[in-house]
Coordinates of C-alpha atoms in Angstrom, one line a residue:
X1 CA 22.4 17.5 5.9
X2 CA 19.3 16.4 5.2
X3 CA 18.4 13.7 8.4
X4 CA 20.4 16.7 10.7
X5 CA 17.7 18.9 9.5
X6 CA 14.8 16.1 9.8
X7 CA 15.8 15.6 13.2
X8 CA 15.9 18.6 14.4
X9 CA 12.5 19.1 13.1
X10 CA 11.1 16.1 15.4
X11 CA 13.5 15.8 18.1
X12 CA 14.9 12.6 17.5
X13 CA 18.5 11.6 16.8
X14 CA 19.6 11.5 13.4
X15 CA 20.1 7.9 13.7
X16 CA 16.2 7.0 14.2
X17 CA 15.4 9.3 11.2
X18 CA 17.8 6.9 9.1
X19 CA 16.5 3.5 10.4
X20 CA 13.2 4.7 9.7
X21 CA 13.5 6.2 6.2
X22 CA 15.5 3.1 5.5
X23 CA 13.0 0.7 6.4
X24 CA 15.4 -0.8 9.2
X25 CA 12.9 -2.1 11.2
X26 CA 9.0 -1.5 12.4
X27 CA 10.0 -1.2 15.6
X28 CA 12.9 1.4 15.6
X29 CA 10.2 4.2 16.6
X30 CA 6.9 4.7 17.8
X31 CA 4.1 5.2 14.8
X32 CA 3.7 8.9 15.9
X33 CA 7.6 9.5 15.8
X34 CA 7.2 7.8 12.3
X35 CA 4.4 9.6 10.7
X36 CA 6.6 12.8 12.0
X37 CA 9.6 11.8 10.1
X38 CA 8.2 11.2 7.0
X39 CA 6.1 14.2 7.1
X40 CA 8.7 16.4 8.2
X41 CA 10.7 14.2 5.0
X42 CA 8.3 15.3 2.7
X43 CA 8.3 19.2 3.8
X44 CA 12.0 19.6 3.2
X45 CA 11.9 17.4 -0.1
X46 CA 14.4 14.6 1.3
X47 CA 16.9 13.2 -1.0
X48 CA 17.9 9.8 0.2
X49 CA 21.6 9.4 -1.2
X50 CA 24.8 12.0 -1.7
X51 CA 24.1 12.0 -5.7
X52 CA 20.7 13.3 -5.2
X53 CA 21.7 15.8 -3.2
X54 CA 24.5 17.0 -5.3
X55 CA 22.0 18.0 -7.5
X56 CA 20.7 20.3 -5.4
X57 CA 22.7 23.1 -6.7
X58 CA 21.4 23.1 -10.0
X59 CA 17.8 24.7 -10.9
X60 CA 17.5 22.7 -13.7
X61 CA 18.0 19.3 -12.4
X62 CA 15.8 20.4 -9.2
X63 CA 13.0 20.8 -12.5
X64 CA 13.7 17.4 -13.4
X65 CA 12.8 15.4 -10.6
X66 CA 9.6 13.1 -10.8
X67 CA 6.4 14.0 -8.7
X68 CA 3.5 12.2 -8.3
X69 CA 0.4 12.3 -5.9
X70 CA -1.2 8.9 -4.0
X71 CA -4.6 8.3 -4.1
X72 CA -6.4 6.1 -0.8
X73 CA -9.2 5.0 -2.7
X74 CA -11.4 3.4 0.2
X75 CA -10.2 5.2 3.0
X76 CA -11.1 8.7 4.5
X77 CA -7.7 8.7 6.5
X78 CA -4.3 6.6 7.1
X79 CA -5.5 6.1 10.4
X80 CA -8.5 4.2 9.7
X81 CA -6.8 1.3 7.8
X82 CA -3.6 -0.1 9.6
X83 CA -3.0 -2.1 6.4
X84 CA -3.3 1.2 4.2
X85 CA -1.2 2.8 7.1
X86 CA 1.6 0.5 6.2
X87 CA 1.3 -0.3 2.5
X88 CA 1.4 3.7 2.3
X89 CA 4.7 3.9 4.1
X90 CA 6.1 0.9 2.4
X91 CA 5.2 3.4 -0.5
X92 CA 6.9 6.4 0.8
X93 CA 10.0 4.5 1.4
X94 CA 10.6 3.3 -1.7
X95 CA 9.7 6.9 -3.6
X96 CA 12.3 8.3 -1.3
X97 CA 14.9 5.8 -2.4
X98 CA 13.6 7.0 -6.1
X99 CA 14.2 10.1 -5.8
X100 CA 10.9 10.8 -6.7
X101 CA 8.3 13.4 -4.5
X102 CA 4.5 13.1 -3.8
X103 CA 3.0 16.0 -4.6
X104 CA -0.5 15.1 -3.2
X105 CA -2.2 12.7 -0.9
X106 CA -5.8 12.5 -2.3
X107 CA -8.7 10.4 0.2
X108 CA -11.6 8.8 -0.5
X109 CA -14.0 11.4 0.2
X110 CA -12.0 14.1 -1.4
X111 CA -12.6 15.5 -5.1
X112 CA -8.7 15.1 -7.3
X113 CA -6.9 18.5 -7.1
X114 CA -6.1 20.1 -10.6
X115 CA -2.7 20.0 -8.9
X116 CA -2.8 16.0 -9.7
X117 CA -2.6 17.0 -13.2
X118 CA 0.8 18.5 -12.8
X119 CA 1.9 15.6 -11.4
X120 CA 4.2 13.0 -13.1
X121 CA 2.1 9.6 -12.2
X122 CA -0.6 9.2 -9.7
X123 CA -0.5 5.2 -7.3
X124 CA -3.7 4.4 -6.6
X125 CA -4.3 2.5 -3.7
X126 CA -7.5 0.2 -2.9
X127 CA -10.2 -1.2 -4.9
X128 CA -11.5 2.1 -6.9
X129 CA -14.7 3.2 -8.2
X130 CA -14.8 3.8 -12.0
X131 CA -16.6 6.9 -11.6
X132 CA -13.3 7.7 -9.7
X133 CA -10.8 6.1 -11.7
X134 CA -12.3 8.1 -14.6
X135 CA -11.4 11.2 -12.9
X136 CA -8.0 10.0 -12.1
X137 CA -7.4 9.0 -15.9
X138 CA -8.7 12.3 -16.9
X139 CA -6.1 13.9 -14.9
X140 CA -2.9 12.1 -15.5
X141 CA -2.1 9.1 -18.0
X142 CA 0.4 7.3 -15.7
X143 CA -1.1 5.1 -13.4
X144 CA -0.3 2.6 -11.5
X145 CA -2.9 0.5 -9.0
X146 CA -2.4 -1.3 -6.0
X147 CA -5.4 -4.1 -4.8
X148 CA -6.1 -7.0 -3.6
X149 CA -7.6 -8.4 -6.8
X150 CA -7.5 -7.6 -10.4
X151 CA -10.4 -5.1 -11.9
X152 CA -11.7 -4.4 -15.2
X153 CA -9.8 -1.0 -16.0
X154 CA -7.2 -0.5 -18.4
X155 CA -4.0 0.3 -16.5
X156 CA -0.7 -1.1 -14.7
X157 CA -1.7 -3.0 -11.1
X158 CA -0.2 -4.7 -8.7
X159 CA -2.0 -7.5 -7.2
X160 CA -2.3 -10.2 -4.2
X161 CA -5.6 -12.2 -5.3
X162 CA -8.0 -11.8 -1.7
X163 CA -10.0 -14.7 -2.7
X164 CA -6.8 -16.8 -2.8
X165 CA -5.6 -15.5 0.4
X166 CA -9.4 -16.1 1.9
X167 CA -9.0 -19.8 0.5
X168 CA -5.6 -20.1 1.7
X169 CA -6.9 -19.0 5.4
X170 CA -9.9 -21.7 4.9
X171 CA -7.9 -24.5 4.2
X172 CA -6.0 -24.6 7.2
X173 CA -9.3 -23.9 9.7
X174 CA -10.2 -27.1 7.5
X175 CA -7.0 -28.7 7.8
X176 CA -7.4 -28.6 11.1
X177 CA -10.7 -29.8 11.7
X178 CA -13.0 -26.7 11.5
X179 CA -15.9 -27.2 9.7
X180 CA -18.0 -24.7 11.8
X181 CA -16.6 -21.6 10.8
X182 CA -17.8 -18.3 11.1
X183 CA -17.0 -15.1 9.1
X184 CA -16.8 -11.4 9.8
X185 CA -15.9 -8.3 7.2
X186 CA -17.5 -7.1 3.9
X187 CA -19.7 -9.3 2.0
X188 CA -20.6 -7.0 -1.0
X189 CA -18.9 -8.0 -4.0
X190 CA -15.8 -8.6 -1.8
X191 CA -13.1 -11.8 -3.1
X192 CA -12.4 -12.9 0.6
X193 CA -16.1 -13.7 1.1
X194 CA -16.2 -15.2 -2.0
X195 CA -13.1 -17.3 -1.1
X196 CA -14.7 -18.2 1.7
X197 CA -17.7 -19.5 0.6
X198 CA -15.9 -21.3 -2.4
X199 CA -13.7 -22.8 0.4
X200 CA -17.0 -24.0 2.4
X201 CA -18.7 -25.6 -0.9
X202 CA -15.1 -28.0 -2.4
X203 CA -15.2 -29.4 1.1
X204 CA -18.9 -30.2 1.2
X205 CA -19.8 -27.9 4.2
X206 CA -23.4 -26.3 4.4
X207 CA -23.1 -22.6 4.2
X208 CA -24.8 -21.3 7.6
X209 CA -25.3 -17.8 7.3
X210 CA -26.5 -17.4 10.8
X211 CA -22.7 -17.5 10.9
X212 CA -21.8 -14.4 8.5
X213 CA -21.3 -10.8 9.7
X214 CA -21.4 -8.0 7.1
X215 CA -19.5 -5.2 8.8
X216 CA -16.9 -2.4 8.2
X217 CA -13.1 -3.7 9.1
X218 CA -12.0 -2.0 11.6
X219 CA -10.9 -3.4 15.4
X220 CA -14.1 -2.0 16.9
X221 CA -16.8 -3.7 14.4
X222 CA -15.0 -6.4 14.5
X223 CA -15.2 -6.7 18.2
X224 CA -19.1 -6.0 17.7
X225 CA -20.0 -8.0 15.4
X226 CA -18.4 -11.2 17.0
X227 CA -20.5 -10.3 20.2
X228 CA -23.4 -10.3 18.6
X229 CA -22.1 -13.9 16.9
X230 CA -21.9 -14.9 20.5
X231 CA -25.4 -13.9 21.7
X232 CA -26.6 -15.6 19.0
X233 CA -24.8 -19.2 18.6
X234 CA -21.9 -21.2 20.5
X235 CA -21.6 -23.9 17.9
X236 CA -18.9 -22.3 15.7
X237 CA -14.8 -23.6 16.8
X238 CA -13.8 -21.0 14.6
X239 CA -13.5 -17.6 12.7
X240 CA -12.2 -16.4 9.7
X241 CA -12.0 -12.4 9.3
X242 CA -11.4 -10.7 6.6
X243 CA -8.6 -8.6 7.8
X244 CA -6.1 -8.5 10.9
X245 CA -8.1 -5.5 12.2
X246 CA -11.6 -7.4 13.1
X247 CA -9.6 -10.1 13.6
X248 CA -7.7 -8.2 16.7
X249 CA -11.2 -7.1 17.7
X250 CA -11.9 -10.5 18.0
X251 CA -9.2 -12.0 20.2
X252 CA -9.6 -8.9 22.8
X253 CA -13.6 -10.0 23.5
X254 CA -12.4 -13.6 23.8
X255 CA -9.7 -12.8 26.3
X256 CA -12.1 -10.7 28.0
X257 CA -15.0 -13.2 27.6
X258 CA -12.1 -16.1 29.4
X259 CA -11.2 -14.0 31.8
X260 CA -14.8 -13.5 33.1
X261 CA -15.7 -17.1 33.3
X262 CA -12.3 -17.9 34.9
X263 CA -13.4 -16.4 37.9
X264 CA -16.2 -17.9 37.9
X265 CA -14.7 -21.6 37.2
X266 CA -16.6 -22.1 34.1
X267 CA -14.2 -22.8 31.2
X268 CA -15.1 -20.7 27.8
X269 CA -14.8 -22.8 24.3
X270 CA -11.9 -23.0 22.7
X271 CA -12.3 -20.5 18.8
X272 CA -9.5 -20.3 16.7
X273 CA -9.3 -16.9 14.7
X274 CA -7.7 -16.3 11.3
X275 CA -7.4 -13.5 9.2
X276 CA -5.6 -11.5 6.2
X277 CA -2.8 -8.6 5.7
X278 CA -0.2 -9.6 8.2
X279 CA -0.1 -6.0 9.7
X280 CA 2.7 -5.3 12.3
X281 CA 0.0 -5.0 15.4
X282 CA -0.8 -9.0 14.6
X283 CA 2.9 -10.3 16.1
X284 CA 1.6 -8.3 19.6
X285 CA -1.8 -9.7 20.0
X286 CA -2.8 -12.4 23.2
X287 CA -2.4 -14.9 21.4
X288 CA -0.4 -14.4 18.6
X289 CA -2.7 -13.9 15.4
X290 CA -2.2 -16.7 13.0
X291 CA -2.9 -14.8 9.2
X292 CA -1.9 -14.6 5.4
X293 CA 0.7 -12.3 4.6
X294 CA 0.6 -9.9 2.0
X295 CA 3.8 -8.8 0.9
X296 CA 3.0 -5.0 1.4
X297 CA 7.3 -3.9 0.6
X298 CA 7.7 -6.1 -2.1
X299 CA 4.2 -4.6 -4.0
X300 CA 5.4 -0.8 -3.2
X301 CA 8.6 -1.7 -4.9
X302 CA 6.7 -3.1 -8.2
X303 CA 4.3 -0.6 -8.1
X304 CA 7.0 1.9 -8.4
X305 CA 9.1 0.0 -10.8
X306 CA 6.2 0.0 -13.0
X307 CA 5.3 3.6 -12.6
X308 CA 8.9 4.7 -13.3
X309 CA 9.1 2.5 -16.5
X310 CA 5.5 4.2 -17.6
X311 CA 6.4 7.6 -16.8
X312 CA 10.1 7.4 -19.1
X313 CA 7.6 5.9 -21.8
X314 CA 9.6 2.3 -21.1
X315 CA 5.7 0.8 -22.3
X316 CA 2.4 1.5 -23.2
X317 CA 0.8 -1.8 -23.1
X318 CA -1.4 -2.5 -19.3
X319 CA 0.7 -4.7 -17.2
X320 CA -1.0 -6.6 -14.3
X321 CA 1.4 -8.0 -11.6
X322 CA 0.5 -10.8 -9.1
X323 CA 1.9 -11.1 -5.7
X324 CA 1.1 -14.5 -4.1
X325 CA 0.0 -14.9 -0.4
X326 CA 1.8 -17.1 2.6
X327 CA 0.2 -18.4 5.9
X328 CA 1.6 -17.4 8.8
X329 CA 1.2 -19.7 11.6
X330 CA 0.6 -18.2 15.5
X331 CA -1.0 -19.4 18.3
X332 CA -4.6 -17.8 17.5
X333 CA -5.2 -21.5 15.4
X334 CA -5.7 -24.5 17.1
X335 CA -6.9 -28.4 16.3
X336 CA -10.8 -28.7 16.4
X337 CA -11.2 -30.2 19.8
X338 CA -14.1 -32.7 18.2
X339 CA -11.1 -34.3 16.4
X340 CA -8.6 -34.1 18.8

């Protein structure tokens, strides 16, 4: 049996191998008993139901199963990206219920293996050079996309519009009172800064770019560049990152920041942080990051639905797909205390 086998290869019970392959739940292992499972899943070429496996006995049918490879377009490794990380395995999960194998996992960095070619479809994942998306075209006709915004390329994509989320984000800092809000994450031809300063302009608040950080979006610039924020200016009651990963940067300086001023009875202002992607990390934070949620499982599933249709020559026409955002209110946003 196939999740016997899977768990013998990581030494967990047979039962963790099926809640994770299955999506149970987030929490039914650890990330590193995860990533082990599905590696250990793709080794042995998992099936994930009894009619797939029955198949196993036949050569033929082995031939006819679907392949394809994943391209990370903007990241050098899973680990870099915890929204990537999970999108990905949102990804795997619903290949596995396919039936269908990934041949190749293809980063940023990394030129496209003629193996690509033999595969059945190639997902590409993140906003995507054309130089690169040229290569990938070259190599294999059925495509699929995944990003946050739609692009000027001819082929299937699955969407969740960043500036709308970035607007969505603004509106409730505003709703609440913010009107001195700061920003950190990419600025170069990125749709959450856009949203952003779109969401600044309708409301009739002055753009201060004293305020803006251009910086990479991980936990640790995120942390950095909201220190340097801090040396700089006091005057902002809030800020909006561009992902949960700055953003979680963010909230550990300010607890840190609170707890040294505690001691020494002087009270630190009150900044409420929003952010974007809704990653599982954000429901653990101190507080509880308040962010817009895009629906990572539901635009695996489309993705795939569309790459399956492709791939049986179901259509030839581009189809673009558009998942919409939702606000997700924690305790990280607060009323402005100026309107209190």
């Amino acid at each position: 049996m196939s999740l016997k086998k899977i768990a013998e290869m990581t030494g967990v019970s047979p039962s963790t191998v099926s809640r994770v392959l299955n999506n149970t739940s987030s929490t039914c292992a650890s990330r590193e008993v995860r990533d082990r499972i599905f590696a250990a899943a793709r080794e042995i070429g998992y099936q994930p139901n009894e009619h797939a496996r029955s198949l196993r006995s036949s050569q033929a049918q082995k031939e006819t199963r679907r392949h394809v490879s994943i391209v990370l377009a903007r990241i050098t490794t899973l680990e870099a990206d915890p929204f990537f990380y999970e999108l990905f395995r949102e990804l795997e999960i619903t290949l596995f219920q396919n039936d269908i194998v990934i041949d190749h996992v293809v980063y940023a960095e990394e030129n496209l293996s003629r193996d690509v070619t033999r595969s059945h479809g190639v997902i590409i994942l993140g906003r995507c050079s054309q130089k690169l998306f040229r290569q990938i075209m070259d190599a294999n006709r059925n495509v699929v996309a995944i990003w946050r915004n739609t692009m000027d390329f001819d082929v299937d994509e699955v969407v969740c519009d960043g500036r709308k989320a970035a607007e969505l984000a603004m509106n409730h800092l505003i709703s609440l009172g913010h009107r001195n809000i700061a920003y950190i994450g990419d600025c170069s031809y990125e749709s959450r800064y856009i949203g952003y300063c779109d969401s600044l302009i309708r409301s009739n608040i002055p753009i201060n770019y004293d305020w803006i950080r251009q910086t990479d979006q991980t936990k640790a610039a995120g942390r950095a560049a909201f220190e340097e924020l801090l040396a700089r200016s006091d005057d902002f009651s809030a800020v909006f990152c561009a992902n949960d990963a700055t953003a979680i940067g963010v909230l550990e300086l300010l607890r840190e920041k609170r707890r040294q001023l505690r001691k020494k009875r002087v009270l630190f202002p009150e900044i409420s942080v929003i952010s974007i992607d809704n990653i599982e990390e954000s429901q653990d934070t101190s507080p509880y990051l308040t962010t817009i949620n895009i629906p990572r499982q539901e635009m695996a599933h489309m993705a795939v639905t569309l790459l399956c249709d492709r791939m049986s020559g179901n259509h030839s026409e581009h189809v673009r797909i558009e998942f919409p955002c939702r606000l997700i209110k924690r305790e990280s946003c607060h009323s402005c205390p100026s309107v209190v």
